[in-house]
Short mmCIF file of C-alpha atoms and ligand atoms in Angstrom, two decimals:
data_model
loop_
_atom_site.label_atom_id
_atom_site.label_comp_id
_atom_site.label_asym_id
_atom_site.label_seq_id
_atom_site.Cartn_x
_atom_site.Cartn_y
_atom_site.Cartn_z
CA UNK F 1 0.00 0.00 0.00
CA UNK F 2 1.36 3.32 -1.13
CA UNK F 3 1.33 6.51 1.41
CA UNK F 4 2.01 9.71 1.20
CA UNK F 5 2.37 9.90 5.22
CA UNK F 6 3.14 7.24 7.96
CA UNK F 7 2.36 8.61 11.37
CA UNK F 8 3.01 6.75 14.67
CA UNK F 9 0.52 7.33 17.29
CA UNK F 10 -2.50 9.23 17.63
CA UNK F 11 -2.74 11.34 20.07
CA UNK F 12 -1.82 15.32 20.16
CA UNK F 13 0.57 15.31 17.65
CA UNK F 14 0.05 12.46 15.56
CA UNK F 15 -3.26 13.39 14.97
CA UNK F 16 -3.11 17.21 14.83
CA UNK F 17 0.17 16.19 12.08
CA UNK F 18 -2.74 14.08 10.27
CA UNK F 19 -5.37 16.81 10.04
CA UNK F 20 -3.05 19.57 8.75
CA UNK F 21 -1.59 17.18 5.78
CA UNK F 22 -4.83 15.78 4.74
CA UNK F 23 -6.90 19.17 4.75
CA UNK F 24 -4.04 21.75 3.69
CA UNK F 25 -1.84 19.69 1.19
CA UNK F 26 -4.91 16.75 -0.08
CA UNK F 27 -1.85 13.89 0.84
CA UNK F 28 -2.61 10.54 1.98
CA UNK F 29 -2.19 9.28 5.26
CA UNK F 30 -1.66 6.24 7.37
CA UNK F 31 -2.19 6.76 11.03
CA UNK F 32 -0.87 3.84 13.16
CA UNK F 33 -2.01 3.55 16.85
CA UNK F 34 -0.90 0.41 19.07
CA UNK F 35 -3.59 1.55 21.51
CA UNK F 36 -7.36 0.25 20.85
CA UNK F 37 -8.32 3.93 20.76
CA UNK F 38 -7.78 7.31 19.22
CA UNK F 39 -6.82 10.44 21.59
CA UNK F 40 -3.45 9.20 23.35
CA UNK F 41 -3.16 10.10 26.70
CA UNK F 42 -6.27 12.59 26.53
CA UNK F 43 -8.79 9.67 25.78
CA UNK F 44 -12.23 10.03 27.27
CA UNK F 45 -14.73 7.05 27.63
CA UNK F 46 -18.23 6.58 29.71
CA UNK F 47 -17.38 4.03 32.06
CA UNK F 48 -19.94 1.20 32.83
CA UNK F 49 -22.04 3.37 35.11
CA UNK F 50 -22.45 5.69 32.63
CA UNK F 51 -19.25 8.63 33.62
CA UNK F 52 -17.69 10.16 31.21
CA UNK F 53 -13.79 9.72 32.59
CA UNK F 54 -10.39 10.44 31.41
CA UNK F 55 -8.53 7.43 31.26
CA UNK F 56 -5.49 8.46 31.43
CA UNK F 57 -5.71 10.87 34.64
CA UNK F 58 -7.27 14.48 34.35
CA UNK F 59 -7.44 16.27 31.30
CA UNK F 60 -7.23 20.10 31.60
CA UNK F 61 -7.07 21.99 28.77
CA UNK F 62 -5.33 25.48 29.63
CA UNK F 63 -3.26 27.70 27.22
CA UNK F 64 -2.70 31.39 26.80
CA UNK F 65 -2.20 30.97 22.84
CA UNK F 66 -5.32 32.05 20.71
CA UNK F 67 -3.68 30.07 18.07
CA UNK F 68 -4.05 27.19 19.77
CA UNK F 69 -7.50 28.05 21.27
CA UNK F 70 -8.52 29.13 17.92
CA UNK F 71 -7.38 26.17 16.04
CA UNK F 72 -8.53 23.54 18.61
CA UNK F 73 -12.60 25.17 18.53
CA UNK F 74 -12.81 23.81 15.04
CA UNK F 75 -13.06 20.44 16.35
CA UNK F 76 -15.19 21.29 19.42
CA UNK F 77 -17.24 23.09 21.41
CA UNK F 78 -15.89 24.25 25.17
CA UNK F 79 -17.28 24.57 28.47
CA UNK F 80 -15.77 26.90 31.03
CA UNK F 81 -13.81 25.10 33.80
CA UNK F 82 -11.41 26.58 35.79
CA UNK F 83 -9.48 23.35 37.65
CA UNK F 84 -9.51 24.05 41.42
CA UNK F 85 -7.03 21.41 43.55
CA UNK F 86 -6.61 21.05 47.45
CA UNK F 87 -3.73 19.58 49.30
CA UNK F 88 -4.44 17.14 51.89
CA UNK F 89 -2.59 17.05 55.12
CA UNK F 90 -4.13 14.94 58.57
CA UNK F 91 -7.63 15.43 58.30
CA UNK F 92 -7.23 19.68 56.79
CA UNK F 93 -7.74 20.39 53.04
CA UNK F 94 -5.72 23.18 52.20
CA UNK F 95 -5.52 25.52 48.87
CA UNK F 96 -2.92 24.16 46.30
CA UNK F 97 -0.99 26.29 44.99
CA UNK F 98 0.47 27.22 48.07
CA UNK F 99 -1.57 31.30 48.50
CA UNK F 100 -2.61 33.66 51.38
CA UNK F 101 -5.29 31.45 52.35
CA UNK F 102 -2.87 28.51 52.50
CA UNK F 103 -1.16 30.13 55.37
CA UNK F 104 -4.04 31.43 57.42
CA UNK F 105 -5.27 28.08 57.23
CA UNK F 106 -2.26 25.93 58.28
CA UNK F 107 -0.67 28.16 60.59
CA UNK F 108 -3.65 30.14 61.73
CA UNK F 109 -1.99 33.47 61.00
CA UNK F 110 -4.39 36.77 60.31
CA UNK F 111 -2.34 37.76 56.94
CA UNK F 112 -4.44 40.33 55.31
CA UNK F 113 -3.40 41.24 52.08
CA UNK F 114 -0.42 40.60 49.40
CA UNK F 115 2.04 42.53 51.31
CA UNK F 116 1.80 40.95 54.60
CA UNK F 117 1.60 37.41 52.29
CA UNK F 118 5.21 38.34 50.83
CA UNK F 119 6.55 39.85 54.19
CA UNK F 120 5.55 36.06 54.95
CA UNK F 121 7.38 34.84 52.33
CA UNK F 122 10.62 37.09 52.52
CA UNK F 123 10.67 35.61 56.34
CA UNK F 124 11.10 32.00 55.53
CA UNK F 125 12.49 31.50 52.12
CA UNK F 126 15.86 30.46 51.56
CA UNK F 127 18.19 32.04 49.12
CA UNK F 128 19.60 30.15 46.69
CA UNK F 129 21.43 31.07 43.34
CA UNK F 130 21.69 29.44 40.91
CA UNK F 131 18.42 27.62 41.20
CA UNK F 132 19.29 23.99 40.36
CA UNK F 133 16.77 22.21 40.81
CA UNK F 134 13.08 21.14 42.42
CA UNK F 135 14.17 21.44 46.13
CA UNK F 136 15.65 24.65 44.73
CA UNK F 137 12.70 26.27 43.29
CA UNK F 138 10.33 25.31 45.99
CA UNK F 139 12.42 26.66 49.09
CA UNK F 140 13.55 29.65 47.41
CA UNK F 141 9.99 30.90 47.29
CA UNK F 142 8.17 29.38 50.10
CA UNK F 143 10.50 28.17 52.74
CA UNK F 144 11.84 24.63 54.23
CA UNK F 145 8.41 23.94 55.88
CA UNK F 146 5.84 24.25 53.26
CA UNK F 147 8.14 22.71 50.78
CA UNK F 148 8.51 19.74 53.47
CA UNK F 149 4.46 19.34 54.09
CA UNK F 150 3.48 20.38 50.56
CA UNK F 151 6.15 19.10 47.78
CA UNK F 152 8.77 16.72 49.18
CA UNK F 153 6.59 13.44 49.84
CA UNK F 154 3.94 14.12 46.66
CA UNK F 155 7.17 14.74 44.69
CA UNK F 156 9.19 11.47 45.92
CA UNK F 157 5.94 9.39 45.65
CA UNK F 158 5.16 10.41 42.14
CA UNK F 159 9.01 10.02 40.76
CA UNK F 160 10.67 8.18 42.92
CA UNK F 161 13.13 11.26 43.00
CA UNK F 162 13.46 13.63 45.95
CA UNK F 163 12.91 17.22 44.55
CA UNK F 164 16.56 17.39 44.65
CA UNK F 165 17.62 15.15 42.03
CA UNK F 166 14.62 16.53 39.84
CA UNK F 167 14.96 19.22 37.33
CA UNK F 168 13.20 23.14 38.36
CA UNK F 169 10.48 22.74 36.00
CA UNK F 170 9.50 19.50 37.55
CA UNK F 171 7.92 21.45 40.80
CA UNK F 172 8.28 24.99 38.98
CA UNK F 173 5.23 23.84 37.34
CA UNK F 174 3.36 25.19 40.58
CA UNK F 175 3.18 28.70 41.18
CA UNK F 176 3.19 30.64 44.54
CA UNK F 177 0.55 33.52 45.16
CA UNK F 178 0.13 36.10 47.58
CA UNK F 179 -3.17 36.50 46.98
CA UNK F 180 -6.92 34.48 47.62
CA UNK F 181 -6.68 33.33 43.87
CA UNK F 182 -7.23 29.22 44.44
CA UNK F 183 -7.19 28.36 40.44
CA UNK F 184 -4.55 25.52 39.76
CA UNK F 185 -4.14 27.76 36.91
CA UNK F 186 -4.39 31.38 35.86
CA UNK F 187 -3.98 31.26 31.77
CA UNK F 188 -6.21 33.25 29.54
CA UNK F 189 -8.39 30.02 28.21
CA UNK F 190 -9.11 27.04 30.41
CA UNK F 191 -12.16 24.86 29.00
CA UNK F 192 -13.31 21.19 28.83
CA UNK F 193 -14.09 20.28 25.29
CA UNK F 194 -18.27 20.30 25.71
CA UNK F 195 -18.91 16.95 24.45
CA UNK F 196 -15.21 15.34 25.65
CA UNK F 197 -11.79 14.89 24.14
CA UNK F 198 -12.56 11.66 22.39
CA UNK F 199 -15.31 13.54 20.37
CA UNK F 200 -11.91 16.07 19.73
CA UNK F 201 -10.08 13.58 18.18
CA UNK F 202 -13.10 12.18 16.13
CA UNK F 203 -13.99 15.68 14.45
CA UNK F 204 -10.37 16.34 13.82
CA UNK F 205 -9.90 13.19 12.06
CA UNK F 206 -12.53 12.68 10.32
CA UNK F 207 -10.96 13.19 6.81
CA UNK F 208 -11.32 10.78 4.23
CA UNK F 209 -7.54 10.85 3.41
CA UNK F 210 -6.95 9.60 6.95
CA UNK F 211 -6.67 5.99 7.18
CA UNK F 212 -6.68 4.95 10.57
CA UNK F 213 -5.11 1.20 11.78
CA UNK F 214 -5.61 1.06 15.50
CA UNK F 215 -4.26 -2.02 17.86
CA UNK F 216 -1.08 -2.12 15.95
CA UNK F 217 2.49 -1.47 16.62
CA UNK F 218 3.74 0.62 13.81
CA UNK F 219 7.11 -1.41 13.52
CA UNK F 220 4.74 -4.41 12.66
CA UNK F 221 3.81 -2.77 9.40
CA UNK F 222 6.81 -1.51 8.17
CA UNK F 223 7.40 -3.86 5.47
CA UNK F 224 3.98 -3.93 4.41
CA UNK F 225 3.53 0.14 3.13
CA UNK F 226 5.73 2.58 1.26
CA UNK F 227 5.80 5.67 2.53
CA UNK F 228 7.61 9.20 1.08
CA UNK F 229 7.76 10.26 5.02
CA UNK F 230 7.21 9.29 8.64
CA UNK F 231 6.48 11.02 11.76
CA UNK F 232 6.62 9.44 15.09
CA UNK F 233 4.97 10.69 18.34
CA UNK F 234 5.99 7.36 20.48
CA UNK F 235 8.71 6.76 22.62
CA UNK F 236 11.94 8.49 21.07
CA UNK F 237 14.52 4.87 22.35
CA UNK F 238 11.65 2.65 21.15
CA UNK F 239 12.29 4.34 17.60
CA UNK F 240 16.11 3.22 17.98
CA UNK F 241 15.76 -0.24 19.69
CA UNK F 242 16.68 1.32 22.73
CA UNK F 243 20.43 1.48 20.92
CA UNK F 244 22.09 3.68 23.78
CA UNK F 245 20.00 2.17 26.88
CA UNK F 246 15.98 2.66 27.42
CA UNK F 247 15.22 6.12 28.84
CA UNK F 248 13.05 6.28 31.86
CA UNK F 249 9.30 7.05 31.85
CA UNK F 250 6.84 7.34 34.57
CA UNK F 251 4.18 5.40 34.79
CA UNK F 252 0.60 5.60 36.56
CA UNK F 253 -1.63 2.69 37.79
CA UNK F 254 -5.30 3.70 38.08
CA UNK F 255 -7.72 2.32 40.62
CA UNK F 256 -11.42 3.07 39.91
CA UNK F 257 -14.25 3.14 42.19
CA UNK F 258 -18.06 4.12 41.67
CA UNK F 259 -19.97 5.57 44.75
CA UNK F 260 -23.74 5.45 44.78
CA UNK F 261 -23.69 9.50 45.77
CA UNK F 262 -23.91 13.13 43.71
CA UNK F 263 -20.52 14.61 44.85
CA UNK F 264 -17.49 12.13 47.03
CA UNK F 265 -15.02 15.23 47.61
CA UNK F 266 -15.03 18.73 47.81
CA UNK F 267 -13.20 19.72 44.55
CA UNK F 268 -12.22 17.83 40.90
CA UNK F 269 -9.38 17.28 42.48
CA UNK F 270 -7.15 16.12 45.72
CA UNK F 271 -3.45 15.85 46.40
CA UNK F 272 -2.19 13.88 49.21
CA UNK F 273 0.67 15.11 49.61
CA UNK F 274 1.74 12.95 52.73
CA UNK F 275 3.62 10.21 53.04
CA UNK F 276 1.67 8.28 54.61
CA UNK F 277 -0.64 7.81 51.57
CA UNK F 278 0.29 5.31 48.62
CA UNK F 279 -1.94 7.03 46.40
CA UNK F 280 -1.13 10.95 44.70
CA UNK F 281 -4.76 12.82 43.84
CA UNK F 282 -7.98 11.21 43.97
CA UNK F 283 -9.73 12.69 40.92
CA UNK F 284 -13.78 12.91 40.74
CA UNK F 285 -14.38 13.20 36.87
CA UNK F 286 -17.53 14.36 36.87
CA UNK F 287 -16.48 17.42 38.66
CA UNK F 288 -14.10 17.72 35.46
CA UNK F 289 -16.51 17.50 32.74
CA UNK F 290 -19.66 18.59 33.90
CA UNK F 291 -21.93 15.80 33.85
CA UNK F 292 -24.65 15.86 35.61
CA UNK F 293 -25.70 12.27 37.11
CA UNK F 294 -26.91 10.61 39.96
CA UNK F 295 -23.50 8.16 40.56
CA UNK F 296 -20.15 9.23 40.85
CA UNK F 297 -16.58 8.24 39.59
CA UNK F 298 -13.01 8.81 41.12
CA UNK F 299 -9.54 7.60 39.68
CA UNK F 300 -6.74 7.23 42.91
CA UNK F 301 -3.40 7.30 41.25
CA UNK F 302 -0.25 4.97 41.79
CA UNK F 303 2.89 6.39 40.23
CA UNK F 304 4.65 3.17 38.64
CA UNK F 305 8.31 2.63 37.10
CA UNK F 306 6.93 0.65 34.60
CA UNK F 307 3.99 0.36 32.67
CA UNK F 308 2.62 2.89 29.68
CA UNK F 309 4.42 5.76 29.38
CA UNK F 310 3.38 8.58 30.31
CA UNK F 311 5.76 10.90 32.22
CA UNK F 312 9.45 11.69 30.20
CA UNK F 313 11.88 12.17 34.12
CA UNK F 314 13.61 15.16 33.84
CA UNK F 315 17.14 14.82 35.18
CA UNK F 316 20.34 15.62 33.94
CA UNK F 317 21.14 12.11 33.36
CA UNK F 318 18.07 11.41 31.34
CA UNK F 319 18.69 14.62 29.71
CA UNK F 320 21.96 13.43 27.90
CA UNK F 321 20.21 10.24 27.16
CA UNK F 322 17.97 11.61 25.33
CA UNK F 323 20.32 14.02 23.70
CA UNK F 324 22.01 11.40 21.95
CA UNK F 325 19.02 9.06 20.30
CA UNK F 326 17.99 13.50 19.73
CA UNK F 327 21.19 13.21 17.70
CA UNK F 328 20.57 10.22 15.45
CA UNK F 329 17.05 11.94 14.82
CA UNK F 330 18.20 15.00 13.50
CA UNK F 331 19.91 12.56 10.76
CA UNK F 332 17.18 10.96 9.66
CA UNK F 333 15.86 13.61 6.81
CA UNK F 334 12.37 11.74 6.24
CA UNK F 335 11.66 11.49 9.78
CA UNK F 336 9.77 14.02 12.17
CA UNK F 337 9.94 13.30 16.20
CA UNK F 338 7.22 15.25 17.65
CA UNK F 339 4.98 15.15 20.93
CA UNK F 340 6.06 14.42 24.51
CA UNK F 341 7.44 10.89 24.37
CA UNK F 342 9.39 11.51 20.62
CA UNK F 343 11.32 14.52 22.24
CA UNK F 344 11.26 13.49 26.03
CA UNK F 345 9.58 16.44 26.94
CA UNK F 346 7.35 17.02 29.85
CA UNK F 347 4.96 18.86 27.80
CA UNK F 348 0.99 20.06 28.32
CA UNK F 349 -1.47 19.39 25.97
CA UNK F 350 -1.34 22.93 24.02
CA UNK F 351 2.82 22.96 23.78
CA UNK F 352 2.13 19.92 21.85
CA UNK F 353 -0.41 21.42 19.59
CA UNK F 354 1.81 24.35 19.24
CA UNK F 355 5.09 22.38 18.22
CA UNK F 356 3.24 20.64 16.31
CA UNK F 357 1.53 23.26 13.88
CA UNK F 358 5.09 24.66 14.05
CA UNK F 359 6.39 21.57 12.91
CA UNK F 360 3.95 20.85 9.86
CA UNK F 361 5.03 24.49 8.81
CA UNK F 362 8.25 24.14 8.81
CA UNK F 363 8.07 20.57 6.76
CA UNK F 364 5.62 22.54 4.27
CA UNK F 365 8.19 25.39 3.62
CA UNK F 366 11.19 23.20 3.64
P1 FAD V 401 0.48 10.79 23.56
O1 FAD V 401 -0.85 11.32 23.95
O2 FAD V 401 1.22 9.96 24.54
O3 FAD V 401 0.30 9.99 22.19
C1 FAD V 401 1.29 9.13 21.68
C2 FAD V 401 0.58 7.95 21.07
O4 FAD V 401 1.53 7.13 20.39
C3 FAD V 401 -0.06 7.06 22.14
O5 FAD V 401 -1.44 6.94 21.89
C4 FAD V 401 0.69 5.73 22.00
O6 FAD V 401 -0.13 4.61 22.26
C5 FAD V 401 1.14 5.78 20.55
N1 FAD V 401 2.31 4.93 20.30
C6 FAD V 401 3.45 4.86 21.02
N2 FAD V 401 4.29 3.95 20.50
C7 FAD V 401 3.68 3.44 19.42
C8 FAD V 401 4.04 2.43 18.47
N3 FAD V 401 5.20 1.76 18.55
N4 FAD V 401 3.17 2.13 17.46
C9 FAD V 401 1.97 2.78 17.38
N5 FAD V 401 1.57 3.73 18.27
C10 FAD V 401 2.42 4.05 19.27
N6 FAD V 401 -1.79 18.17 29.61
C11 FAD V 401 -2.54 19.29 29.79
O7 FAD V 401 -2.46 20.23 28.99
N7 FAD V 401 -3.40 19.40 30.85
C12 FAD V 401 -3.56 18.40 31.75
O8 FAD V 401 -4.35 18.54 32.70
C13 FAD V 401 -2.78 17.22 31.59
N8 FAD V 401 -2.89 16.19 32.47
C14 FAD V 401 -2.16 15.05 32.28
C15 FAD V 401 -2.31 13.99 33.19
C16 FAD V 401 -1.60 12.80 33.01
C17 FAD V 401 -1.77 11.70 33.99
C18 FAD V 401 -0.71 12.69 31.90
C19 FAD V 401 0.06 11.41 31.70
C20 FAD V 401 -0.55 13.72 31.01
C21 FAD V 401 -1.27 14.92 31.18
N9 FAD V 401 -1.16 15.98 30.29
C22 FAD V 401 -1.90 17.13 30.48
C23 FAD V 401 -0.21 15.92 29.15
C24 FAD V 401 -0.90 15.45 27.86
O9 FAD V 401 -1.40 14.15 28.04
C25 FAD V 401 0.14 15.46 26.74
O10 FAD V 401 0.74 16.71 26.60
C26 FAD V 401 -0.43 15.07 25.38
O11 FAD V 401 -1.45 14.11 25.45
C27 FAD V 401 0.72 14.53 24.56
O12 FAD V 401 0.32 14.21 23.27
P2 FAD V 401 1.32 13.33 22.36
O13 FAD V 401 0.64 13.14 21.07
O14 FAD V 401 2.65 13.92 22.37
O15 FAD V 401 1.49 11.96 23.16
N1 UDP V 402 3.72 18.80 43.20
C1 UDP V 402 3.81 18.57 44.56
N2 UDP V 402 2.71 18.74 45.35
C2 UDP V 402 1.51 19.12 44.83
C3 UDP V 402 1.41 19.36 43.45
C4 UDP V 402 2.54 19.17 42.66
O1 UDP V 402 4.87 18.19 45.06
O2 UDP V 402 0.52 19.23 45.58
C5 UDP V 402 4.93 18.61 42.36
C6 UDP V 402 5.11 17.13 41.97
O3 UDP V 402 6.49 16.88 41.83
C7 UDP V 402 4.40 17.09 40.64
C8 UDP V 402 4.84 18.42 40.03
O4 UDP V 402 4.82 19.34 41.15
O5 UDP V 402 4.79 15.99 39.87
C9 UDP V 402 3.97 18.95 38.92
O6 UDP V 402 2.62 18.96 39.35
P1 UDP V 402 1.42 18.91 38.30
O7 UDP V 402 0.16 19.04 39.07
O8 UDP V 402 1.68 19.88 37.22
O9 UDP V 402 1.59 17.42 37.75
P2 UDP V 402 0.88 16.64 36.53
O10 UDP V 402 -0.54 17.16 36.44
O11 UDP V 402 1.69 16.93 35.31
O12 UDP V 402 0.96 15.22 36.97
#
C-alpha cells in the first residue's frame, strides 16, 4: 500500500500532524495507533455506570495561545472550567498552589493582604542562586516547611526522585501567590471540550484521506507500506531499539471506584501530599466535565516505574540520554519526532499542539 504519510501514534501530535496534511496539502495518510483507541493520553470514555472519565488521569485543557485556542474550537465546542485542587494534610484540606489562604489556614496566622503574604514569604524563604533544581525552586519561594508538608513526599511518591535530584520545571510547574486566587491555573483560556476529548479527536480526524489502523504497533507494518515520510509521536529509544540504553518514563496505575452519591469530595481534584498515603490525587471526573448524574466516579493514582508511558523524568542524566538518540534523529531527513514521548519532553497538551503546527510548517516550507 502506497502513502504519502506514515504517522506513529494518535494522540496530540500524531493526529493534529494528520489533520493539517490531509486538509491543507490533499496527501494521503496512514495513522498507526498500538492503543485500541484514538486520543493518546487525553482519551475520554463513559465508564460502565455511565461517567464520562479520562482514562489516562485528568485532562485540563489550559493555554494562553489564541492560536491554539482558535485552532482547537474547530473540532469542538468548550465549556468553562477553571481546575480548582486542594492539598491534603491529617484530616485539613488546604488551597494548592500554596496562597494567602494557605497560610491562614495551616498556621492560623491573620495575613491580610499581598504585602503581609510576601513579608511572609521574605521571612522564611531560603536564598539560593543558581536555582538547580526542584528542592531549589520550591524553598527559594516558600520556605523549608511548606516545601517539606506540601512538595517533598507528593514529589518522591510520584518520581521516585526527591525534589533534589529533579529538574526546576519539575515542581516549577506550581506557582506561589500572595493572593486568595485558588485556580490551579491562571492562563487566559481554560475549558473542557463540551462533548469530551474523544469527540476532539473524532472531528479532527474525520478526513477521508486519513486511514486509521488502531491495535497495531507501527514497527509491525513496516514492510507492508511505502511511505515518502514518517512522523513518530511514540517513545523516542523505542524508535532506535533502545540502541544507547531505554530512557526512563513514569508510569501511573489507576484504581477506579463508583460511589452510589452526587458529589465524594469537595473539589475535581485532591493531592495527598503525605507520606503516609500510597496514592497521589484522587480525581472525581464528573467534577471535570460537567456531567450531571446521579452516581459518581473517582480515579486514585499509583505512580509506577513501569507500565505505559506517560511521564518523560527530567534529570540531567536522562537529559543526555535523550540528547544522543535526539542526535541520530536529526539525521534521519524523512523522519519528524514530535509530541512528549518523541522529544522526552514534559509537555501540556497545548505545547504539543503548538510544536506541532510549528512543525507541519516548517516541513511545508522546507
Ligand atoms: P500521547 O498522547 O502519549 O500519544 C502518543 C501515542 O503514540 C499514544 O497513543 C501511544 O499509544 C502511541 N504509540 C506509542 N508507541 C507506538 C508504536 N510503537 N506504534 C503505534 N503507536 C504508538 N496536559 C494538559 O495540557 N493538561 C492536563 O491537565 C494534563 N494532564 C495530564 C495527566 C496525566 C496523567 C498525563 C500522563 C498527562 C497529562 N497531560 C496534560 C499531558 C498530555 O497528556 C500530553 O501533553 C499530550 O497528550 C501529549 O500528546 P502526544 O501526542 O505527544 O502523546
Ligand atoms: N507537586 C507537589 N505537590 C503538589 C502538586 C505538585 O509536590 O501538591 C509537584 C510534583 O512533583 C508534581 C509536580 O509538582 O509531579 C507537577 O505537578 P502537576 O500538578 O503539574 O503534575 P501533573 O498534572 O503533570 O501530573
Amino acid at each position: 500500500m502506497m502513502y504519502d504519510y506514515l504517522i506513529v501514534g494518535a494522540g496530540y501530535a500524531g493526529s493534529v500532524f494528520a489533520e493539517r496534511i490531509t486538509s491543507q496539502l490533499n496527501k494521503k495518510v496512514l495513522l498507526v495507533e498500538k492503543r485500541s483507541h484514538i486520543g493518546g493520553n487525553a482519551y475520554d470514555e463513559f465508564d460502565e455506570h455511565g461517567i464520562l472519565v479520562h482514562r489516562y488521569g485528568p485532562h485540563i485543557f489550559h493555554t494562553n495561545s489564541k492560536m491554539v485556542f482558535e485552532y482547537l474550537s474547530q473540532f469542538t465546542e468548550w465549556l468553562f472550567y477553571e481546575h480548582k485542587v486542594l492539598a491534603k494534610l491529617g484530616s485539613e484540606l488546604y488551597p494548592i498552589p500554596i496562597n494567602r489562604l494557605t497560610l491562614n489556614k495551616l498556621y492560623n496566622l491573620n495575613l491580610k493582604d499581598e504585602e503581609e503574604t510576601k513579608h511572609y514569604f521574605d521571612k522564611v524563604k531560603e536564598l539560593k542562586y543558581p536555582i538547580l533544581n526542584s528542592e531549589d525552586i520550591i524553598v527559594s519561594q516558600v520556605g523549608r516547611d511548606l516545601y517539606e508538608k506540601f512538595f517533598k513526599f507528593y514529589t518522591y511518591k510520584q518520581w521516585n526522585l526527591i525534589p533534589s535530584e529533579l529538574s526546576a520545571q519539575v515542581c516549577g510547574r506550581i506557582p506561589v501567590r500572595l493572593n486568595d486566587d485558588c485556580r490551579y491555573f491562571t492562563d487566559k483560556y481554560q475549558f473542557m471540550p463540551k462533548h469530551g476529548y474523544t469527540k476532539l479527536f473524532e472531528k479532527m480526524l474525520a478526513n477521508k484521506n486519513i486511514e486509521i489502523v488502531l491495535g497495531t504497533d507501527y514497527k509491525s507494518i513496516l514492510n507492508d507500506v511505502k511511505i515518502n515520510k514518517l512522523i513518530y509521536t511514540g517513545p523516542i529509544d523505542y524508535f532506535f531499539d533502545n540502541e544507547f540504553g531505554k530512557l526512563p518514563y513514569r508510569s501511573i496505575e489507576f484504581e477506579w471506584k463508583h460511589f452510589n452519591k452526587v458529589q465524594a469530595q469537595e473539589t475535581a481534584q485532591i493531592n495527598y501530599v503525605e507520606k503516609e498515603v500510597n496514592y497521589t490525587r484522587v480525581v472525581e471526573h464528573k467534577q471535570l466535565t460537567g456531567q450531571k448524574v446521579d452516581g459518581t466516579t473517582l480515579s486514585y493514582e499509583y505512580a509506577r516505574a513501569e507500565g505505559e508511558p506517560f511521564y518523560p523524568i527530567p534529570t540531567n542524566d536522562n537529559r543526555d540520554l535523550y540528547l544522543k538518540y535526539r542526535k541520530e534523529a536529526d539525521k534521519l531527513k524523512s523522519v519528524i519526532f514530535c509530541g512528549r514521548l518523541a522529544e522526552y519532553q514534559y509537555y501540556n497538551m497545548d505545547q504539543v499542539v503548538a510544536n506541532t503546527l510549528k512543525n507541519f510548517k516548517e516541513m511545508h516550507h522546507a
